[in-house]
């Protein structure tokens, strides 16, 4: 097996290219104003390098594209479902597999079936859609991640870990009967793509199971987490990623999965469960919201590509190059003096907007302003992951989380090192002229998941990036 010290290269070559469109700064200035300074509202034809998300943005392999031709588009009992179900059972190990159109479809069903009004759902940091589905079902999310996760400068190697003391106190305070399950996210997205250790996963499952509390994995980036376990955890070096994945899944009671990340497809997801009765309810619920229990919102061809994607995702060389590209970008930004969350995570680089833009008060959303300025400077599209993403508390007040970040998310197998260099160049340039970036205020704020559709205007002047 190749060692990390060695130079890495992508374990693939390019067969098809998609042309990128270059724009002028004037065009981008107009486009972002038209988009209400929200990068989610930009048309993709106005974007040069798209680092909005690693979700559904993967380049599929030739084998996956060939798999599309084998789509069995029967309404019921598609052959592709059989292969997909078999593959999930083999790699993730759960007994029942319920297909959904994407991750939030699985979260919806799990939350709806398990959470009662007044319940508390602990998790290792929130994810936007996960938390909202818990709340819509009448629950309240409770963060039990380790304190290091909230500190962008802590070099702790497993910032995704559950704080067992916090979890124990929560169980003692509210009682196990008020906790329908613990939601355990692997390679925690909002913390910066930070892994959980195998040891912590075991300890968390032990604690929960002792109290009769099931543990459901958010397996969206579980394989990336396995790569970090293989690299960082003592005794795990050289272990096949598929073996580590099975060890994690075997300890937990089921998972929700957005297959648009690890599993290398553009759409798809699933809910997997071991409990027969719960699975039966889930199969009955999926037909209301997603589709029949043998397609759940996916076409037959999507399920075929997903099954192949799962097999490709556990390849060590693939993860080494995928995470390696993220590390390359992060390392170069660190060298340029840009404040980013450390250690460098698995799916993207998270810039600390509070340190980058110390002159912008939190009420003027520095991370949102930085995504807009970056787009104006170079056409690179990033995503806000700070106060706008968190939203408001029950009393209607804005929450200001300790992490006010912008995420440069790297799609899998899509961009080259040279693209990463363009990104570094632009971010470093903005860092040097940070005082020219101004804050934003809301002009429209939707009720749910506001970051997707909110609109803003500059607090001062006519642009978020002054003196162009
Ligand atoms: N869980 C995690 C950890 C996620 O990152 C996402 C999506 C979901 C659940 C929901 O899955 O989008 O398929 O419905 N994350 C995307 C992102 C949107 O950009 O981070 P979905």
CSV table of C-alpha atoms and ligand atoms in Angstrom, one decimal:
chain,number,residue,atom,x,y,z
A,1,UNK,CA,0.0,0.0,0.0
A,2,UNK,CA,1.2,3.5,-0.9
A,3,UNK,CA,2.3,5.6,2.1
A,4,UNK,CA,1.1,9.1,2.6
A,5,UNK,CA,4.7,10.6,2.5
A,6,UNK,CA,4.9,9.5,-1.1
A,7,UNK,CA,3.7,11.9,-3.8
A,8,UNK,CA,0.1,10.9,-4.8
A,9,UNK,CA,-1.7,11.2,-8.1
A,10,UNK,CA,-5.2,10.7,-9.2
A,11,UNK,CA,-5.8,6.9,-9.8
A,12,UNK,CA,-7.8,7.7,-13.0
A,13,UNK,CA,-7.4,9.6,-16.2
A,14,UNK,CA,-9.9,11.9,-18.0
A,15,UNK,CA,-12.1,10.5,-20.7
A,16,UNK,CA,-14.6,13.3,-21.2
A,17,UNK,CA,-14.3,17.0,-20.6
A,18,UNK,CA,-16.8,19.7,-19.8
A,19,UNK,CA,-15.8,23.2,-20.8
A,20,UNK,CA,-15.8,25.9,-18.2
A,21,UNK,CA,-17.0,29.4,-18.9
A,22,UNK,CA,-14.9,32.3,-17.9
A,23,UNK,CA,-16.6,35.6,-17.0
A,24,UNK,CA,-15.4,39.1,-16.3
A,25,UNK,CA,-15.5,40.8,-12.9
A,26,UNK,CA,-18.2,43.2,-14.1
A,27,UNK,CA,-20.4,40.2,-15.1
A,28,UNK,CA,-19.8,38.5,-11.8
A,29,UNK,CA,-20.5,41.7,-9.8
A,30,UNK,CA,-23.9,42.0,-11.6
A,31,UNK,CA,-24.6,38.3,-11.2
A,32,UNK,CA,-24.1,38.2,-7.5
A,33,UNK,CA,-26.2,41.3,-6.9
A,34,UNK,CA,-28.9,39.7,-9.0
A,35,UNK,CA,-28.5,36.6,-6.8
A,36,UNK,CA,-29.0,38.6,-3.6
A,37,UNK,CA,-25.4,37.9,-2.6
A,38,UNK,CA,-26.3,34.3,-2.1
A,39,UNK,CA,-24.2,31.8,-4.0
A,40,UNK,CA,-27.0,29.3,-4.0
A,41,UNK,CA,-29.0,31.6,-6.3
A,42,UNK,CA,-26.3,31.9,-8.9
A,43,UNK,CA,-26.9,30.2,-12.2
A,44,UNK,CA,-24.1,27.6,-12.7
A,45,UNK,CA,-23.2,29.0,-16.1
A,46,UNK,CA,-21.9,32.1,-14.3
A,47,UNK,CA,-19.6,30.0,-12.1
A,48,UNK,CA,-16.0,29.2,-13.0
A,49,UNK,CA,-14.9,26.7,-10.4
A,50,UNK,CA,-17.8,25.4,-8.4
A,51,UNK,CA,-16.9,24.5,-4.8
A,52,UNK,CA,-20.4,25.0,-3.5
A,53,UNK,CA,-20.8,21.4,-2.5
A,54,UNK,CA,-19.4,17.9,-2.8
A,55,UNK,CA,-23.0,16.7,-3.0
A,56,UNK,CA,-24.1,15.1,-6.3
A,57,UNK,CA,-21.3,16.9,-8.1
A,58,UNK,CA,-19.1,13.8,-8.5
A,59,UNK,CA,-17.7,12.7,-11.9
A,60,UNK,CA,-18.9,9.1,-12.3
A,61,UNK,CA,-16.5,6.5,-13.6
A,62,UNK,CA,-16.8,4.8,-17.0
A,63,UNK,CA,-18.1,1.7,-15.2
A,64,UNK,CA,-20.9,3.7,-13.6
A,65,UNK,CA,-21.8,5.3,-16.9
A,66,UNK,CA,-21.9,1.9,-18.4
A,67,UNK,CA,-24.1,0.8,-15.5
A,68,UNK,CA,-26.7,3.4,-16.5
A,69,UNK,CA,-27.3,1.5,-19.7
A,70,UNK,CA,-28.3,-1.5,-17.6
A,71,UNK,CA,-31.2,0.4,-16.0
A,72,UNK,CA,-34.2,-1.7,-15.4
A,73,UNK,CA,-37.0,0.9,-15.3
A,74,UNK,CA,-39.7,-1.4,-14.0
A,75,UNK,CA,-41.9,0.3,-11.5
A,76,UNK,CA,-41.6,-2.6,-9.1
A,77,UNK,CA,-38.9,-5.0,-8.3
A,78,UNK,CA,-36.2,-3.6,-10.6
A,79,UNK,CA,-33.1,-5.8,-11.0
A,80,UNK,CA,-31.0,-2.7,-10.1
A,81,UNK,CA,-32.7,-2.5,-6.7
A,82,UNK,CA,-31.6,-6.1,-6.1
A,83,UNK,CA,-28.0,-5.3,-6.8
A,84,UNK,CA,-28.2,-2.0,-4.8
A,85,UNK,CA,-29.7,-3.8,-1.8
A,86,UNK,CA,-27.1,-6.6,-2.0
A,87,UNK,CA,-24.3,-4.0,-2.2
A,88,UNK,CA,-25.5,-2.0,0.8
A,89,UNK,CA,-26.0,-5.1,2.8
A,90,UNK,CA,-22.5,-6.3,1.9
A,91,UNK,CA,-20.6,-3.0,2.5
A,92,UNK,CA,-22.7,-1.4,5.2
A,93,UNK,CA,-24.0,-4.6,6.7
A,94,UNK,CA,-27.5,-3.6,7.7
A,95,UNK,CA,-30.4,-6.0,7.3
A,96,UNK,CA,-33.0,-3.7,5.7
A,97,UNK,CA,-32.4,-1.2,2.9
A,98,UNK,CA,-35.0,1.4,2.0
A,99,UNK,CA,-34.1,3.6,-1.0
A,100,UNK,CA,-34.8,7.3,-0.9
A,101,UNK,CA,-34.2,10.1,-3.4
A,102,UNK,CA,-31.4,11.5,-1.3
A,103,UNK,CA,-30.3,11.8,2.3
A,104,UNK,CA,-33.0,14.1,3.6
A,105,UNK,CA,-35.6,11.6,2.4
A,106,UNK,CA,-34.1,9.0,4.8
A,107,UNK,CA,-33.9,11.6,7.6
A,108,UNK,CA,-37.5,12.5,7.1
A,109,UNK,CA,-38.7,8.9,7.4
A,110,UNK,CA,-36.5,8.1,10.4
A,111,UNK,CA,-37.4,11.3,12.3
A,112,UNK,CA,-41.1,10.8,11.6
A,113,UNK,CA,-41.2,7.2,12.8
A,114,UNK,CA,-39.0,7.5,15.9
A,115,UNK,CA,-39.4,11.0,17.3
A,116,UNK,CA,-42.3,12.0,19.6
A,117,UNK,CA,-43.1,15.7,20.6
A,118,UNK,CA,-40.8,16.7,23.5
A,119,UNK,CA,-38.1,14.2,22.6
A,120,UNK,CA,-34.4,15.1,22.7
A,121,UNK,CA,-32.2,13.9,19.8
A,122,UNK,CA,-28.5,14.1,20.6
A,123,UNK,CA,-25.9,14.3,17.8
A,124,UNK,CA,-22.3,15.1,17.2
A,125,UNK,CA,-23.0,18.6,15.8
A,126,UNK,CA,-26.0,19.5,13.9
A,127,UNK,CA,-26.5,19.1,10.2
A,128,UNK,CA,-29.1,21.5,8.6
A,129,UNK,CA,-31.5,19.1,7.1
A,130,UNK,CA,-31.1,16.4,9.9
A,131,UNK,CA,-31.9,18.9,12.6
A,132,UNK,CA,-34.9,20.4,10.8
A,133,UNK,CA,-36.5,17.0,10.3
A,134,UNK,CA,-36.0,16.3,14.0
A,135,UNK,CA,-37.6,19.5,14.8
A,136,UNK,CA,-40.5,19.0,12.4
A,137,UNK,CA,-41.2,15.7,14.2
A,138,UNK,CA,-41.4,17.6,17.5
A,139,UNK,CA,-37.9,16.8,18.8
A,140,UNK,CA,-35.1,19.1,19.9
A,141,UNK,CA,-31.5,18.6,18.8
A,142,UNK,CA,-28.8,18.5,21.5
A,143,UNK,CA,-25.2,18.8,20.5
A,144,UNK,CA,-22.9,16.3,22.2
A,145,UNK,CA,-19.8,16.7,20.1
A,146,UNK,CA,-16.4,17.3,21.9
A,147,UNK,CA,-15.5,20.9,22.7
A,148,UNK,CA,-12.5,20.8,20.3
A,149,UNK,CA,-14.9,20.7,17.4
A,150,UNK,CA,-16.1,24.2,18.1
A,151,UNK,CA,-12.5,25.6,18.1
A,152,UNK,CA,-11.2,26.1,14.6
A,153,UNK,CA,-7.6,26.2,15.8
A,154,UNK,CA,-7.6,23.0,17.8
A,155,UNK,CA,-5.4,20.3,16.1
A,156,UNK,CA,-7.3,17.4,17.8
A,157,UNK,CA,-7.3,14.6,15.2
A,158,UNK,CA,-10.8,13.3,16.0
A,159,UNK,CA,-12.9,16.5,16.3
A,160,UNK,CA,-16.0,14.5,15.3
A,161,UNK,CA,-16.0,12.5,18.5
A,162,UNK,CA,-18.9,12.4,20.9
A,163,UNK,CA,-18.2,13.9,24.3
A,164,UNK,CA,-19.2,10.9,26.4
A,165,UNK,CA,-19.5,13.0,29.6
A,166,UNK,CA,-21.9,15.4,27.9
A,167,UNK,CA,-23.9,12.4,26.6
A,168,UNK,CA,-24.0,10.8,30.0
A,169,UNK,CA,-25.2,14.0,31.6
A,170,UNK,CA,-27.9,14.4,29.0
A,171,UNK,CA,-29.2,10.9,29.6
A,172,UNK,CA,-29.2,11.5,33.4
A,173,UNK,CA,-30.9,14.9,33.0
A,174,UNK,CA,-33.7,14.0,30.6
A,175,UNK,CA,-33.9,10.2,30.9
A,176,UNK,CA,-33.3,7.6,28.3
A,177,UNK,CA,-37.0,7.3,27.5
A,178,UNK,CA,-36.9,10.8,26.1
A,179,UNK,CA,-34.1,10.0,23.7
A,180,UNK,CA,-35.4,8.1,20.7
A,181,UNK,CA,-31.9,7.6,19.2
A,182,UNK,CA,-28.5,9.2,18.9
A,183,UNK,CA,-27.6,10.5,15.5
A,184,UNK,CA,-23.9,9.8,14.9
A,185,UNK,CA,-22.4,11.6,12.0
A,186,UNK,CA,-19.2,10.4,10.4
A,187,UNK,CA,-16.6,12.9,9.1
A,188,UNK,CA,-18.7,15.7,10.6
A,189,UNK,CA,-19.6,18.2,7.9
A,190,UNK,CA,-20.3,21.3,9.9
A,191,UNK,CA,-17.2,20.8,12.1
A,192,UNK,CA,-15.0,21.0,8.9
A,193,UNK,CA,-15.1,17.4,7.7
A,194,UNK,CA,-13.7,16.0,10.9
A,195,UNK,CA,-13.6,12.3,11.7
A,196,UNK,CA,-14.7,10.2,14.7
A,197,UNK,CA,-12.3,7.6,16.1
A,198,UNK,CA,-13.2,4.0,16.0
A,199,UNK,CA,-12.6,3.9,19.7
A,200,UNK,CA,-15.1,6.7,20.3
A,201,UNK,CA,-17.7,5.1,18.1
A,202,UNK,CA,-17.5,1.9,20.1
A,203,UNK,CA,-17.6,3.8,23.4
A,204,UNK,CA,-20.6,5.9,22.2
A,205,UNK,CA,-22.5,2.8,21.1
A,206,UNK,CA,-21.7,1.0,24.4
A,207,UNK,CA,-23.1,3.9,26.4
A,208,UNK,CA,-26.2,4.3,24.3
A,209,UNK,CA,-27.0,0.6,24.1
A,210,UNK,CA,-26.5,0.3,27.9
A,211,UNK,CA,-29.4,2.7,28.2
A,212,UNK,CA,-31.4,1.1,25.4
A,213,UNK,CA,-30.9,4.0,23.1
A,214,UNK,CA,-30.4,3.1,19.4
A,215,UNK,CA,-27.6,4.7,17.4
A,216,UNK,CA,-28.2,5.7,13.8
A,217,UNK,CA,-25.3,6.6,11.7
A,218,UNK,CA,-25.3,9.5,9.3
A,219,UNK,CA,-23.1,7.5,6.9
A,220,UNK,CA,-22.9,10.2,4.3
A,221,UNK,CA,-19.1,10.5,4.5
A,222,UNK,CA,-18.4,7.4,6.5
A,223,UNK,CA,-15.8,6.1,4.1
A,224,UNK,CA,-13.8,9.3,4.3
A,225,UNK,CA,-14.0,8.9,8.0
A,226,UNK,CA,-12.6,5.3,7.6
A,227,UNK,CA,-9.7,6.7,5.6
A,228,UNK,CA,-8.8,9.1,8.5
A,229,UNK,CA,-9.1,6.2,11.0
A,230,UNK,CA,-6.7,4.2,8.8
A,231,UNK,CA,-4.3,7.1,8.7
A,232,UNK,CA,-4.5,8.5,12.2
A,233,UNK,CA,-5.8,5.9,14.7
A,234,UNK,CA,-3.3,3.7,16.4
A,235,UNK,CA,-3.5,0.0,15.3
A,236,UNK,CA,-5.6,0.8,12.2
A,237,UNK,CA,-2.9,1.5,9.7
A,238,UNK,CA,-3.1,-0.6,6.6
A,239,UNK,CA,-6.6,-2.0,7.3
A,240,UNK,CA,-8.9,-2.1,4.3
A,241,UNK,CA,-11.4,0.7,4.4
A,242,UNK,CA,-14.3,-1.7,3.7
A,243,UNK,CA,-13.3,-3.6,6.9
A,244,UNK,CA,-13.3,-0.5,9.0
A,245,UNK,CA,-16.7,0.6,7.5
A,246,UNK,CA,-18.2,-2.7,8.5
A,247,UNK,CA,-16.9,-2.5,12.0
A,248,UNK,CA,-18.6,1.0,12.4
A,249,UNK,CA,-21.9,-0.1,10.8
A,250,UNK,CA,-22.0,-3.4,12.8
A,251,UNK,CA,-22.0,-1.4,16.1
A,252,UNK,CA,-24.8,0.8,15.0
A,253,UNK,CA,-28.5,0.1,14.5
A,254,UNK,CA,-29.0,1.6,11.1
A,255,UNK,CA,-28.1,4.6,9.0
A,256,UNK,CA,-29.3,7.5,6.9
A,257,UNK,CA,-27.3,8.0,3.8
A,258,UNK,CA,-26.9,10.7,1.2
A,259,UNK,CA,-25.3,8.7,-1.6
A,260,UNK,CA,-24.4,11.9,-3.4
A,261,UNK,CA,-21.1,12.1,-1.4
A,262,UNK,CA,-19.1,9.0,-0.6
A,263,UNK,CA,-21.0,6.8,-3.0
A,264,UNK,CA,-20.0,8.8,-6.0
A,265,UNK,CA,-23.4,9.4,-7.6
A,266,UNK,CA,-25.3,12.5,-8.7
A,267,UNK,CA,-28.6,11.6,-6.9
A,268,UNK,CA,-29.7,8.9,-4.4
A,269,UNK,CA,-29.8,7.9,-0.8
A,270,UNK,CA,-31.1,5.3,1.6
A,271,UNK,CA,-32.3,4.4,5.0
A,272,UNK,CA,-30.9,1.2,6.4
A,273,UNK,CA,-32.2,-0.5,9.5
A,274,UNK,CA,-31.7,-3.7,11.5
A,275,UNK,CA,-35.0,-3.6,13.4
A,276,UNK,CA,-37.6,-5.7,11.5
A,277,UNK,CA,-40.7,-3.9,12.8
A,278,UNK,CA,-39.2,-0.4,12.2
A,279,UNK,CA,-38.1,-1.4,8.7
A,280,UNK,CA,-41.6,-2.5,7.9
A,281,UNK,CA,-43.0,0.9,9.0
A,282,UNK,CA,-40.3,2.6,7.0
A,283,UNK,CA,-41.1,0.6,3.9
A,284,UNK,CA,-44.7,1.6,4.3
A,285,UNK,CA,-43.8,5.3,4.9
A,286,UNK,CA,-41.5,5.5,1.9
A,287,UNK,CA,-44.3,4.9,-0.5
A,288,UNK,CA,-46.1,8.0,0.7
A,289,UNK,CA,-43.2,10.5,0.4
A,290,UNK,CA,-40.5,9.0,-1.9
A,291,UNK,CA,-41.8,6.1,-4.1
A,292,UNK,CA,-42.2,2.4,-3.9
A,293,UNK,CA,-39.9,0.5,-1.5
A,294,UNK,CA,-37.9,-0.9,-4.5
A,295,UNK,CA,-37.0,2.5,-6.0
A,296,UNK,CA,-37.7,5.3,-3.4
A,297,UNK,CA,-37.4,8.1,-5.8
A,298,UNK,CA,-34.4,6.8,-7.8
A,299,UNK,CA,-34.5,5.5,-11.4
A,300,UNK,CA,-33.3,1.9,-11.9
A,301,UNK,CA,-30.1,3.2,-13.6
A,302,UNK,CA,-29.4,5.5,-10.6
A,303,UNK,CA,-29.5,2.5,-8.3
A,304,UNK,CA,-27.1,0.6,-10.6
A,305,UNK,CA,-24.6,3.6,-10.6
A,306,UNK,CA,-25.0,3.8,-6.8
A,307,UNK,CA,-24.2,0.1,-6.3
A,308,UNK,CA,-21.0,0.5,-8.4
A,309,UNK,CA,-20.2,3.8,-6.6
A,310,UNK,CA,-20.2,2.1,-3.2
A,311,UNK,CA,-17.7,-0.5,-4.5
A,312,UNK,CA,-15.5,2.2,-5.9
A,313,UNK,CA,-15.7,4.4,-2.7
A,314,UNK,CA,-13.9,2.0,-0.4
A,315,UNK,CA,-10.8,1.8,-2.7
A,316,UNK,CA,-7.9,3.2,-0.6
A,317,UNK,CA,-6.2,4.8,-3.6
A,318,UNK,CA,-9.4,6.7,-4.4
A,319,UNK,CA,-9.8,8.1,-0.9
A,320,UNK,CA,-6.1,8.8,-0.7
A,321,UNK,CA,-6.3,11.0,-3.8
A,322,UNK,CA,-9.7,12.5,-2.8
A,323,UNK,CA,-8.6,13.6,0.6
A,324,UNK,CA,-5.1,14.3,-0.7
A,325,UNK,CA,-6.5,17.0,-3.0
A,326,UNK,CA,-8.3,18.6,-0.1
A,327,UNK,CA,-5.1,18.5,2.0
A,328,UNK,CA,-3.1,20.1,-0.9
A,329,UNK,CA,-5.5,23.0,-1.1
A,330,UNK,CA,-5.5,23.4,2.7
A,331,UNK,CA,-1.8,23.3,3.0
A,332,UNK,CA,-1.3,26.0,0.3
A,333,UNK,CA,-3.9,28.2,2.0
A,334,UNK,CA,-2.1,27.7,5.4
A,335,UNK,CA,1.2,28.7,3.7
A,336,UNK,CA,-0.5,31.8,2.4
A,337,UNK,CA,-1.5,32.8,5.9
A,338,UNK,CA,-5.2,32.2,5.4
A,339,UNK,CA,-7.1,31.2,8.7
A,340,UNK,CA,-8.7,27.8,8.1
A,341,UNK,CA,-10.1,25.1,10.3
A,342,UNK,CA,-7.5,22.6,11.4
A,343,UNK,CA,-6.7,19.8,11.0
A,344,UNK,CA,-7.6,19.9,7.3
A,345,UNK,CA,-10.8,17.9,6.8
A,346,UNK,CA,-12.0,15.4,4.3
A,347,UNK,CA,-14.4,17.0,1.9
A,348,UNK,CA,-13.4,20.7,1.9
A,349,UNK,CA,-11.5,23.6,3.4
A,350,UNK,CA,-13.3,25.7,5.9
A,351,UNK,CA,-12.1,29.3,6.1
A,352,UNK,CA,-12.6,31.1,9.5
A,353,UNK,CA,-14.4,34.2,8.3
A,354,UNK,CA,-14.2,35.9,11.8
A,355,UNK,CA,-10.4,35.9,11.6
A,356,UNK,CA,-10.4,36.6,7.9
A,357,UNK,CA,-12.7,39.6,8.3
A,358,UNK,CA,-12.3,40.9,11.9
A,359,UNK,CA,-13.8,44.3,11.0
A,360,UNK,CA,-17.2,42.8,10.0
A,361,UNK,CA,-19.5,42.3,13.1
A,362,UNK,CA,-21.3,39.0,13.3
A,363,UNK,CA,-24.6,40.7,12.7
A,364,UNK,CA,-23.4,41.5,9.2
A,365,UNK,CA,-22.6,37.9,8.4
A,366,UNK,CA,-18.9,37.9,7.6
A,367,UNK,CA,-18.9,34.3,6.1
A,368,UNK,CA,-21.8,35.2,3.7
A,369,UNK,CA,-19.9,38.4,2.7
A,370,UNK,CA,-16.7,36.4,2.0
A,371,UNK,CA,-18.5,33.9,-0.3
A,372,UNK,CA,-19.8,36.8,-2.3
A,373,UNK,CA,-16.4,38.6,-2.5
A,374,UNK,CA,-14.7,35.3,-3.5
A,375,UNK,CA,-17.2,34.9,-6.3
A,376,UNK,CA,-16.7,38.5,-7.5
A,377,UNK,CA,-12.9,38.1,-7.4
A,378,UNK,CA,-12.5,34.9,-9.4
A,379,UNK,CA,-15.8,33.1,-10.1
A,380,UNK,CA,-15.1,30.5,-7.5
A,381,UNK,CA,-18.4,29.5,-5.8
A,382,UNK,CA,-18.2,28.6,-2.1
A,383,UNK,CA,-20.9,28.1,0.6
A,384,UNK,CA,-21.6,29.9,3.9
A,385,UNK,CA,-21.4,27.7,6.9
A,386,UNK,CA,-22.0,30.0,9.8
A,387,UNK,CA,-24.8,32.1,11.3
A,388,UNK,CA,-26.9,32.2,8.2
A,389,UNK,CA,-26.8,28.3,8.0
A,390,UNK,CA,-27.7,27.9,11.7
A,391,UNK,CA,-30.8,30.1,11.6
A,392,UNK,CA,-32.7,31.4,14.6
A,393,UNK,CA,-33.5,30.0,18.0
A,394,UNK,CA,-37.0,29.2,19.3
A,395,UNK,CA,-37.4,32.8,20.5
A,396,UNK,CA,-36.6,34.0,16.9
A,397,UNK,CA,-33.2,35.4,17.7
A,398,UNK,CA,-30.2,34.8,15.3
A,399,UNK,CA,-27.8,32.2,16.7
A,400,UNK,CA,-24.2,33.0,16.3
A,401,UNK,CA,-22.2,29.8,16.4
A,402,UNK,CA,-18.6,29.7,17.3
A,403,UNK,CA,-17.8,28.5,13.8
A,404,UNK,CA,-18.4,31.3,11.3
A,405,UNK,CA,-17.0,29.6,8.2
A,406,UNK,CA,-17.0,29.5,4.4
A,407,UNK,CA,-16.6,26.1,2.8
A,408,UNK,CA,-14.6,25.4,-0.3
A,409,UNK,CA,-16.0,22.0,-1.0
A,410,UNK,CA,-14.2,19.7,-3.4
A,411,UNK,CA,-16.3,17.6,-5.8
A,412,UNK,CA,-14.9,14.1,-6.2
A,413,UNK,CA,-12.8,13.4,-9.3
A,414,UNK,CA,-13.8,16.7,-11.0
A,415,UNK,CA,-11.1,19.3,-10.6
A,416,UNK,CA,-7.3,19.3,-11.1
A,417,UNK,CA,-4.5,20.6,-9.0
A,418,UNK,CA,-4.3,23.7,-11.3
A,419,UNK,CA,-7.9,24.5,-10.4
A,420,UNK,CA,-6.8,24.4,-6.7
A,421,UNK,CA,-4.0,26.8,-7.4
A,422,UNK,CA,-6.5,29.3,-9.0
A,423,UNK,CA,-8.5,29.0,-5.8
A,424,UNK,CA,-5.5,29.6,-3.5
A,425,UNK,CA,-4.5,32.6,-5.6
A,426,UNK,CA,-7.9,34.2,-5.3
A,427,UNK,CA,-8.4,33.6,-1.6
A,428,UNK,CA,-4.9,34.8,-0.8
A,429,UNK,CA,-5.5,38.0,-2.9
A,430,UNK,CA,-8.8,38.7,-0.9
A,431,UNK,CA,-7.0,38.0,2.3
A,432,UNK,CA,-4.5,40.8,1.5
A,433,UNK,CA,-7.3,43.2,0.7
A,434,UNK,CA,-9.8,42.0,3.4
A,435,UNK,CA,-10.6,45.5,4.6
A,436,UNK,CA,-12.2,46.2,1.3
A,437,UNK,CA,-14.9,43.5,2.0
A,438,UNK,CA,-18.1,44.8,3.7
A,439,UNK,CA,-20.9,43.1,5.5
A,440,UNK,CA,-24.4,42.1,4.4
A,441,UNK,CA,-28.0,42.4,5.7
A,442,UNK,CA,-31.1,40.3,4.9
A,443,UNK,CA,-33.6,41.6,2.4
A,444,UNK,CA,-35.5,38.3,2.3
A,445,UNK,CA,-35.4,35.5,4.8
A,446,UNK,CA,-37.3,32.2,4.2
A,447,UNK,CA,-38.7,30.2,7.1
A,448,UNK,CA,-36.9,26.9,6.6
A,449,UNK,CA,-33.2,26.3,5.8
A,450,UNK,CA,-32.9,30.0,5.1
A,451,UNK,CA,-29.4,29.8,3.7
A,452,UNK,CA,-30.6,28.1,0.5
A,453,UNK,CA,-33.0,31.0,-0.6
A,454,UNK,CA,-32.2,34.0,1.5
A,455,UNK,CA,-31.3,37.4,-0.2
A,456,UNK,CA,-29.0,40.1,1.0
A,457,UNK,CA,-27.7,43.6,0.2
A,458,UNK,CA,-24.5,45.3,1.2
A,459,UNK,CA,-24.6,47.2,4.4
A,460,UNK,CA,-22.5,50.0,2.9
A,461,UNK,CA,-22.1,51.1,-0.6
A,462,UNK,CA,-23.2,49.2,-3.7
A,463,UNK,CA,-20.9,46.2,-3.5
A,464,UNK,CA,-19.7,43.7,-0.9
A,465,UNK,CA,-16.2,44.1,-2.5
A,466,UNK,CA,-15.3,47.8,-2.6
A,467,UNK,CA,-12.8,49.7,-4.8
A,468,UNK,CA,-12.7,47.1,-7.5
B,1,LIG,N1,-26.2,14.6,6.2
B,1,LIG,C1,-25.0,15.2,5.9
B,1,LIG,C2,-23.8,15.0,6.8
B,1,LIG,C3,-24.9,16.0,4.8
B,1,LIG,O1,-23.8,16.6,4.5
B,1,LIG,C4,-26.1,16.1,3.9
B,1,LIG,C5,-26.0,17.0,2.8
B,1,LIG,C6,-27.2,15.4,4.3
B,1,LIG,C7,-27.2,14.7,5.5
B,1,LIG,C8,-28.5,15.6,3.5
B,1,LIG,O2,-28.4,14.8,2.3
B,1,LIG,O3,-28.5,16.6,0.5
B,1,LIG,O4,-28.7,14.2,0.0
B,1,LIG,O5,-30.5,15.4,1.2
B,1,LIG,N2,-25.1,17.8,2.6
B,1,LIG,C9,-25.0,18.7,1.4
B,1,LIG,C10,-23.8,19.6,1.6
B,1,LIG,C11,-26.2,19.4,1.0
B,1,LIG,O6,-23.6,20.5,0.7
B,1,LIG,O7,-23.1,19.5,2.6
B,1,LIG,P1,-29.1,15.3,1.0
